[in-house]
């Protein structure tokens, strides 16, 4: 089970540790495990060879020969997180080994049963999620070295080579860049509780700097990830079986349920970072966007979801600033919102390059396999990606406060 997180009462100061959020790494799992107990060697042997097995069309055969293993020897939370990542990665490779045109419709019981059990223990869905691909999937080459691309490596991989490595590790750096912003949220909520304008101003200034650092970290995507490889090779292994024309009825988890189950693929919306910033800044999105964003919270570790819910229940920063009237805090609040608008604009440009433009090039080259054409204008989470991101950005712009308000 994930360590239990109590929902905070509004009069109790917010703290990151209560929600298993690291003061050093934020939502990233600190120092993730790289191996499971020997009992689970059959899983690890497959997971560590995924790119080779998928590219040589051998993974499905290995999965069919995989023994059904008992999950009771996964005794720690960190072991369960690694097990979830391993089983999720094997599942994605198994389903999509032959491309979008020939997805597997049934997950064998030797994979489905333990995957669902580990997922239930963690409060996560049985599919690859952001907490697998990114939060649990990093290690330092030199443990004492810095958290930067040259000193980082993934634990589990898919086809895609250096571009896949770059995609995962740049996202790790985005999560790390958010850490000062998360600390600023806690400082800001306490400042509101204590009616301390000076402390609130300091927190808002720190939040703005953190959002700007996130944008700079995201910019490294262009240095490490080839758009055509992302679109034509990597993307399908992040795709799910909900709102996906390639798998309209979902996936049967053999030995778990007789009817197919539907789960969304990986999505940046499964990161808790921007959810947290939106909650703190009081940014309200349109009904359709809120529906998707809140559904994505079910794909987060439950303690991270609880953090977002308690941020939402906490006293309103916007109301506090409006009540306080024009001044430095209102200006600093608007600068945070402006930085968030810039981040969301930059994210739209990244998505346009890596999905929309790459899809156009794939069409012009006549690629029909394995490129996921049924998902051309959709994110791997199943949304009509550009219209969703533009709507989210527009609602962020609308959150700016008029100094005379």
Coordinates of C-alpha atoms in Angstrom, one line a residue:
X1 CA 0.0 0.0 0.0
X2 CA 1.1 3.6 -0.6
X3 CA 2.0 5.3 2.7
X4 CA -1.3 6.7 4.1
X5 CA -1.9 10.4 3.8
X6 CA -4.4 12.1 6.1
X7 CA -6.5 14.9 4.6
X8 CA -5.4 18.1 6.3
X9 CA -7.7 20.3 8.2
X10 CA -7.6 23.9 7.1
X11 CA -6.3 25.2 10.4
X12 CA -3.2 22.8 10.2
X13 CA -0.2 24.2 8.3
X14 CA 0.3 22.4 4.9
X15 CA 3.5 20.4 4.6
X16 CA 5.0 18.5 1.7
X17 CA 6.1 15.5 3.8
X18 CA 2.6 14.7 4.9
X19 CA 1.8 13.9 1.2
X20 CA 5.1 12.0 0.6
X21 CA 6.4 14.9 -1.5
X22 CA 10.2 15.3 -1.2
X23 CA 11.7 18.5 -0.1
X24 CA 14.6 17.8 -2.5
X25 CA 12.9 16.0 -5.4
X26 CA 9.2 17.1 -5.3
X27 CA 6.9 14.5 -6.8
X28 CA 9.8 12.4 -8.1
X29 CA 10.3 9.3 -6.1
X30 CA 13.7 9.8 -4.3
X31 CA 16.4 7.3 -5.3
X32 CA 14.1 4.8 -7.0
X33 CA 14.9 1.1 -6.7
X34 CA 16.5 -0.5 -9.8
X35 CA 15.9 -4.2 -9.1
X36 CA 13.2 -6.4 -7.4
X37 CA 13.7 -9.4 -5.1
X38 CA 15.0 -12.6 -6.9
X39 CA 11.4 -14.0 -6.9
X40 CA 10.6 -11.5 -9.6
X41 CA 13.6 -12.2 -11.8
X42 CA 11.3 -13.4 -14.7
X43 CA 9.7 -9.9 -14.8
X44 CA 13.0 -8.0 -14.6
X45 CA 14.7 -10.1 -17.3
X46 CA 11.9 -9.2 -19.7
X47 CA 11.6 -5.6 -18.6
X48 CA 15.3 -4.8 -19.0
X49 CA 15.3 -6.2 -22.6
X50 CA 12.1 -4.5 -23.8
X51 CA 13.6 -2.5 -26.7
X52 CA 15.3 -5.6 -28.1
X53 CA 12.3 -7.9 -27.6
X54 CA 9.8 -5.4 -29.1
X55 CA 12.0 -4.5 -32.1
X56 CA 12.5 -8.2 -32.8
X57 CA 8.8 -9.1 -32.3
X58 CA 9.7 -11.5 -29.5
X59 CA 8.1 -9.8 -26.4
X60 CA 4.7 -11.4 -26.8
X61 CA 6.1 -14.9 -26.9
X62 CA 8.2 -14.2 -23.7
X63 CA 5.1 -12.9 -21.9
X64 CA 3.0 -16.0 -22.8
X65 CA 5.8 -18.1 -21.2
X66 CA 6.0 -15.9 -18.1
X67 CA 5.1 -17.6 -14.8
X68 CA 2.3 -16.3 -12.6
X69 CA 4.1 -14.8 -9.6
X70 CA 2.8 -14.1 -6.1
X71 CA 2.9 -10.4 -5.2
X72 CA 3.2 -11.0 -1.4
X73 CA 7.0 -10.8 -1.6
X74 CA 6.8 -7.1 -2.6
X75 CA 7.1 -5.9 1.0
X76 CA 8.0 -2.2 0.6
X77 CA 6.4 0.7 -1.1
X78 CA 9.4 1.3 -3.3
X79 CA 9.4 -2.3 -4.4
X80 CA 5.7 -2.0 -5.3
X81 CA 6.4 1.2 -7.3
X82 CA 9.2 -0.5 -9.3
X83 CA 6.9 -3.6 -9.8
X84 CA 4.2 -1.3 -11.1
X85 CA 6.6 0.3 -13.6
X86 CA 8.0 -3.0 -14.7
X87 CA 4.6 -4.6 -15.3
X88 CA 3.2 -1.5 -16.9
X89 CA 6.1 -1.3 -19.3
X90 CA 5.8 -5.0 -20.3
X91 CA 2.0 -4.4 -20.8
X92 CA 2.5 -1.5 -23.1
X93 CA 5.1 -3.4 -25.1
X94 CA 2.9 -6.5 -25.3
X95 CA -0.2 -4.6 -26.4
X96 CA 1.6 -2.4 -29.0
X97 CA 4.5 -4.7 -30.2
X98 CA 2.9 -5.0 -33.7
X99 CA 1.8 -1.4 -33.9
X100 CA -1.5 0.4 -33.9
X101 CA -2.9 -1.8 -36.6
X102 CA -2.6 -5.0 -34.6
X103 CA -2.9 -4.3 -30.9
X104 CA -3.4 -7.3 -28.6
X105 CA -6.9 -7.4 -27.2
X106 CA -6.2 -9.7 -24.2
X107 CA -3.5 -9.4 -21.5
X108 CA -2.5 -12.9 -20.3
X109 CA -3.3 -13.8 -16.7
X110 CA 0.4 -14.2 -15.7
X111 CA 0.8 -10.4 -16.5
X112 CA -2.8 -9.2 -15.8
X113 CA -3.3 -10.7 -12.3
X114 CA -0.1 -9.4 -10.6
X115 CA -0.4 -6.0 -12.4
X116 CA -3.9 -5.4 -11.2
X117 CA -3.0 -6.5 -7.7
X118 CA 0.0 -4.2 -7.4
X119 CA -2.1 -1.4 -8.9
X120 CA -4.8 -1.9 -6.3
X121 CA -2.2 -1.9 -3.5
X122 CA -0.8 1.4 -4.8
X123 CA -4.1 3.0 -5.7
X124 CA -3.0 3.4 -9.3
X125 CA -4.6 2.1 -12.5
X126 CA -3.2 -1.0 -14.3
X127 CA -1.6 0.9 -17.2
X128 CA 1.6 2.9 -17.7
X129 CA 1.2 6.3 -15.9
X130 CA 3.4 9.4 -15.5
X131 CA 4.5 8.1 -12.0
X132 CA 5.9 5.0 -13.8
X133 CA 7.5 6.5 -16.9
X134 CA 9.0 9.6 -15.1
X135 CA 8.7 9.8 -11.4
X136 CA 10.0 6.2 -10.7
X137 CA 12.2 5.8 -13.8
X138 CA 15.4 7.6 -13.2
X139 CA 18.8 7.0 -11.5
X140 CA 22.0 8.9 -11.1
X141 CA 25.1 7.5 -12.8
X142 CA 27.2 9.2 -10.1
X143 CA 25.1 9.2 -6.9
X144 CA 27.0 12.3 -5.7
X145 CA 26.7 14.1 -9.0
X146 CA 24.1 16.7 -10.1
X147 CA 20.6 16.0 -11.4
X148 CA 21.3 16.8 -15.1
X149 CA 20.9 14.8 -18.3
X150 CA 24.6 13.8 -18.5
X151 CA 24.4 12.2 -15.0
X152 CA 21.0 10.6 -15.4
X153 CA 19.8 7.3 -16.8
X154 CA 16.4 5.6 -17.2
X155 CA 15.7 2.3 -15.5
X156 CA 13.2 0.9 -18.0
X157 CA 13.1 1.8 -21.6
X158 CA 11.2 1.2 -24.9
X159 CA 12.2 1.5 -28.5
X160 CA 13.3 5.0 -29.4
X161 CA 16.9 5.0 -28.3
X162 CA 18.4 8.4 -27.2
X163 CA 15.1 10.2 -28.0
X164 CA 13.2 8.1 -25.6
X165 CA 15.9 8.5 -23.0
X166 CA 15.8 12.3 -23.6
X167 CA 12.0 12.5 -23.4
X168 CA 11.9 10.8 -20.0
X169 CA 14.9 12.5 -18.5
X170 CA 13.9 16.0 -19.7
X171 CA 10.6 15.4 -18.0
X172 CA 12.4 14.4 -14.8
X173 CA 14.2 17.7 -15.0
X174 CA 10.9 19.5 -15.4
X175 CA 9.6 17.8 -12.2
X176 CA 12.8 18.8 -10.4
X177 CA 12.5 22.4 -11.5
X178 CA 9.0 22.5 -9.9
X179 CA 10.4 21.8 -6.4
X180 CA 11.0 25.4 -5.3
X181 CA 7.5 26.2 -6.6
X182 CA 6.0 23.5 -4.5
X183 CA 7.8 24.8 -1.4
X184 CA 6.5 28.3 -2.3
X185 CA 2.9 27.0 -2.3
X186 CA 3.4 25.7 1.2
X187 CA 5.0 29.0 2.3
X188 CA 2.2 31.0 0.6
X189 CA -0.6 29.0 2.2
X190 CA 1.1 29.6 5.6
X191 CA 1.5 33.3 4.8
X192 CA -2.3 33.6 4.1
X193 CA -3.0 31.8 7.4
X194 CA -0.7 34.2 9.3
X195 CA -1.8 37.2 7.3
X196 CA 1.8 37.9 6.4
X197 CA 2.0 40.0 3.2
X198 CA 5.8 40.0 3.2
X199 CA 6.0 36.2 3.4
X200 CA 3.3 35.9 0.7
X201 CA 5.2 38.2 -1.6
X202 CA 8.4 36.2 -1.2
X203 CA 6.5 32.9 -1.9
X204 CA 4.9 34.4 -5.1
X205 CA 8.2 35.6 -6.4
X206 CA 9.7 32.1 -5.8
X207 CA 6.8 30.5 -7.6
X208 CA 7.3 32.7 -10.6
X209 CA 11.0 31.8 -10.8
X210 CA 10.2 28.1 -10.5
X211 CA 7.6 28.3 -13.3
X212 CA 10.2 30.0 -15.5
X213 CA 12.7 27.3 -14.7
X214 CA 10.2 24.7 -15.7
X215 CA 9.8 26.4 -19.1
X216 CA 13.6 26.4 -19.5
X217 CA 13.8 22.7 -18.5
X218 CA 11.1 21.9 -21.0
X219 CA 13.1 23.6 -23.8
X220 CA 15.7 20.9 -23.5
X221 CA 13.2 18.6 -25.2
X222 CA 14.4 20.1 -28.5
X223 CA 18.0 19.2 -27.8
X224 CA 17.4 15.5 -26.9
X225 CA 14.2 14.3 -28.6
X226 CA 13.8 13.9 -32.4
X227 CA 10.1 14.8 -33.3
X228 CA 9.8 12.1 -35.9
X229 CA 11.1 9.4 -33.6
X230 CA 8.8 10.6 -30.8
X231 CA 5.8 10.5 -33.1
X232 CA 6.5 7.3 -35.1
X233 CA 8.3 5.1 -32.6
X234 CA 7.9 6.3 -29.0
X235 CA 4.3 7.6 -28.9
X236 CA 2.4 4.4 -29.4
X237 CA 4.0 2.9 -26.3
X238 CA 2.4 5.7 -24.2
X239 CA -1.0 5.2 -25.8
X240 CA -3.9 3.7 -23.8
X241 CA -7.2 1.9 -24.5
X242 CA -9.7 4.6 -23.6
X243 CA -10.7 7.2 -26.2
X244 CA -8.4 5.4 -28.6
X245 CA -9.8 4.5 -32.0
X246 CA -7.2 1.7 -32.3
X247 CA -8.8 -0.1 -29.3
X248 CA -12.4 1.0 -29.1
X249 CA -13.6 -1.6 -26.7
X250 CA -10.6 -1.6 -24.3
X251 CA -8.3 -4.4 -23.1
X252 CA -9.3 -7.7 -21.4
X253 CA -7.3 -8.4 -18.3
X254 CA -7.4 -12.2 -18.2
X255 CA -8.2 -13.6 -14.8
X256 CA -9.4 -10.3 -13.5
X257 CA -12.5 -9.3 -15.5
X258 CA -14.4 -10.9 -18.4
X259 CA -15.3 -7.6 -19.9
X260 CA -12.6 -5.3 -21.4
X261 CA -11.4 -2.4 -19.2
X262 CA -10.6 1.1 -20.5
X263 CA -7.7 3.2 -19.2
X264 CA -6.2 6.4 -20.6
X265 CA -2.6 6.5 -21.9
X266 CA 0.2 8.6 -20.4
X267 CA -0.4 12.3 -20.4
X268 CA 1.4 15.4 -19.0
X269 CA -1.9 16.1 -17.2
X270 CA -0.9 13.1 -14.9
X271 CA 1.9 15.3 -13.5
X272 CA 0.7 16.9 -10.3
X273 CA 2.8 20.0 -10.8
X274 CA 0.5 22.3 -12.9
X275 CA -2.6 21.0 -11.0
X276 CA -0.9 22.2 -7.8
X277 CA -0.1 25.6 -9.3
X278 CA -3.6 26.0 -10.7
X279 CA -5.1 25.2 -7.3
X280 CA -2.9 27.6 -5.5
X281 CA -3.5 30.5 -8.0
X282 CA -7.2 29.7 -8.2
X283 CA -7.2 29.2 -12.0
X284 CA -10.5 27.7 -13.1
X285 CA -10.8 25.8 -16.3
X286 CA -13.8 25.1 -18.5
X287 CA -16.1 22.2 -17.7
X288 CA -14.8 19.9 -20.4
X289 CA -11.1 20.5 -19.4
X290 CA -11.9 20.1 -15.7
X291 CA -13.5 16.7 -16.4
X292 CA -10.3 15.4 -18.1
X293 CA -7.9 17.0 -15.6
X294 CA -9.8 15.6 -12.7
X295 CA -9.9 12.1 -14.3
X296 CA -6.1 12.3 -14.7
X297 CA -5.8 12.8 -10.9
X298 CA -7.0 9.1 -10.6
X299 CA -3.7 8.3 -12.4
X300 CA -1.6 9.9 -9.8
X301 CA -0.3 8.4 -6.5
X302 CA -3.1 8.9 -4.0
X303 CA -1.1 11.0 -1.7
X304 CA -0.3 13.5 -4.5
X305 CA -4.0 13.6 -5.4
X306 CA -4.8 14.3 -1.7
X307 CA -2.3 17.2 -1.8
X308 CA -4.2 18.8 -4.7
X309 CA -7.6 18.3 -3.0
X310 CA -6.3 19.9 0.2
X311 CA -4.9 22.9 -1.8
X312 CA -8.3 23.3 -3.3
X313 CA -9.9 23.2 0.2
X314 CA -7.5 25.7 1.6
X315 CA -8.2 29.5 1.9
X316 CA -8.3 31.2 -1.5
X317 CA -5.2 33.1 -2.5
X318 CA -7.1 35.1 -5.1
X319 CA -9.7 36.2 -2.5
X320 CA -6.9 37.1 0.0
X321 CA -5.2 39.3 -2.7
X322 CA -8.4 40.9 -3.9
X323 CA -9.3 41.7 -0.3
X324 CA -5.9 43.2 0.3
X325 CA -6.3 45.5 -2.7
X326 CA -3.6 46.8 -5.2
X327 CA 0.0 46.3 -4.2
X328 CA 3.1 44.2 -4.5
X329 CA 1.3 40.9 -3.8
X330 CA -1.3 41.5 -6.6
X331 CA 1.5 42.4 -9.0
X332 CA 3.5 39.3 -8.0
X333 CA 0.4 37.1 -8.4
X334 CA -0.1 38.4 -11.9
X335 CA 3.5 37.7 -12.7
X336 CA 3.0 34.1 -11.6
X337 CA 0.0 33.8 -13.9
X338 CA 1.9 35.4 -16.8
X339 CA 4.7 32.9 -16.3
X340 CA 2.2 30.1 -16.3
X341 CA 0.7 31.4 -19.6
X342 CA 4.2 31.5 -21.1
X343 CA 4.8 27.9 -20.0
X344 CA 1.5 26.8 -21.5
X345 CA 2.2 28.6 -24.7
X346 CA 5.6 27.0 -24.9
X347 CA 4.0 23.5 -24.2
X348 CA 1.6 24.2 -27.1
X349 CA 4.6 24.9 -29.4
X350 CA 6.3 21.6 -28.3
X351 CA 3.1 19.6 -28.9
X352 CA 2.7 21.2 -32.3
X353 CA 6.2 20.2 -33.3
X354 CA 6.2 16.7 -31.8
X355 CA 2.6 15.6 -32.7
X356 CA 1.0 17.9 -35.3
X357 CA 3.9 18.6 -37.6
X358 CA 5.4 15.2 -37.1
X359 CA 2.0 13.6 -38.1
X360 CA 2.0 15.7 -41.3
X361 CA 5.5 14.5 -42.2
X362 CA 4.6 10.9 -41.5
X363 CA 1.6 11.2 -43.8
X364 CA 3.7 12.7 -46.6
X365 CA 6.1 9.8 -46.3
X366 CA 3.2 7.4 -46.5
X367 CA 3.9 5.8 -43.1
X368 CA 1.0 3.6 -42.1
X369 CA 2.7 1.3 -39.7
X370 CA 3.6 1.5 -36.8
X371 CA 2.8 5.3 -36.7
X372 CA -0.5 5.8 -34.8
X373 CA -2.5 7.7 -37.4
X374 CA -5.8 7.2 -35.6
X375 CA -4.3 9.4 -32.9
X376 CA -2.9 12.1 -35.1
X377 CA -4.5 15.1 -33.5
X378 CA -4.8 13.5 -30.0
X379 CA -2.6 13.3 -27.0
X380 CA -1.6 9.9 -25.7
X381 CA -4.1 10.6 -22.8
X382 CA -6.9 10.6 -25.5
X383 CA -7.6 14.4 -25.7
X384 CA -7.9 16.5 -28.8
X385 CA -4.6 17.9 -27.7
X386 CA -4.3 21.4 -29.2
X387 CA -7.8 22.5 -28.5
X388 CA -7.5 21.3 -24.9
X389 CA -4.1 23.0 -24.3
X390 CA -5.4 26.3 -25.9
X391 CA -8.5 26.2 -23.7
X392 CA -6.3 25.7 -20.6
X393 CA -4.1 28.6 -21.6
X394 CA -7.0 30.9 -22.3
X395 CA -8.5 30.2 -18.8
X396 CA -5.1 30.9 -17.3
X397 CA -5.0 34.3 -19.1
X398 CA -8.5 35.1 -17.7
X399 CA -7.1 34.6 -14.2
X400 CA -5.1 37.8 -14.4
X401 CA -6.3 40.3 -11.8
X402 CA -7.1 43.9 -12.7
X403 CA -5.1 46.2 -10.3
X404 CA -8.3 48.3 -9.8
X405 CA -10.4 45.2 -8.9

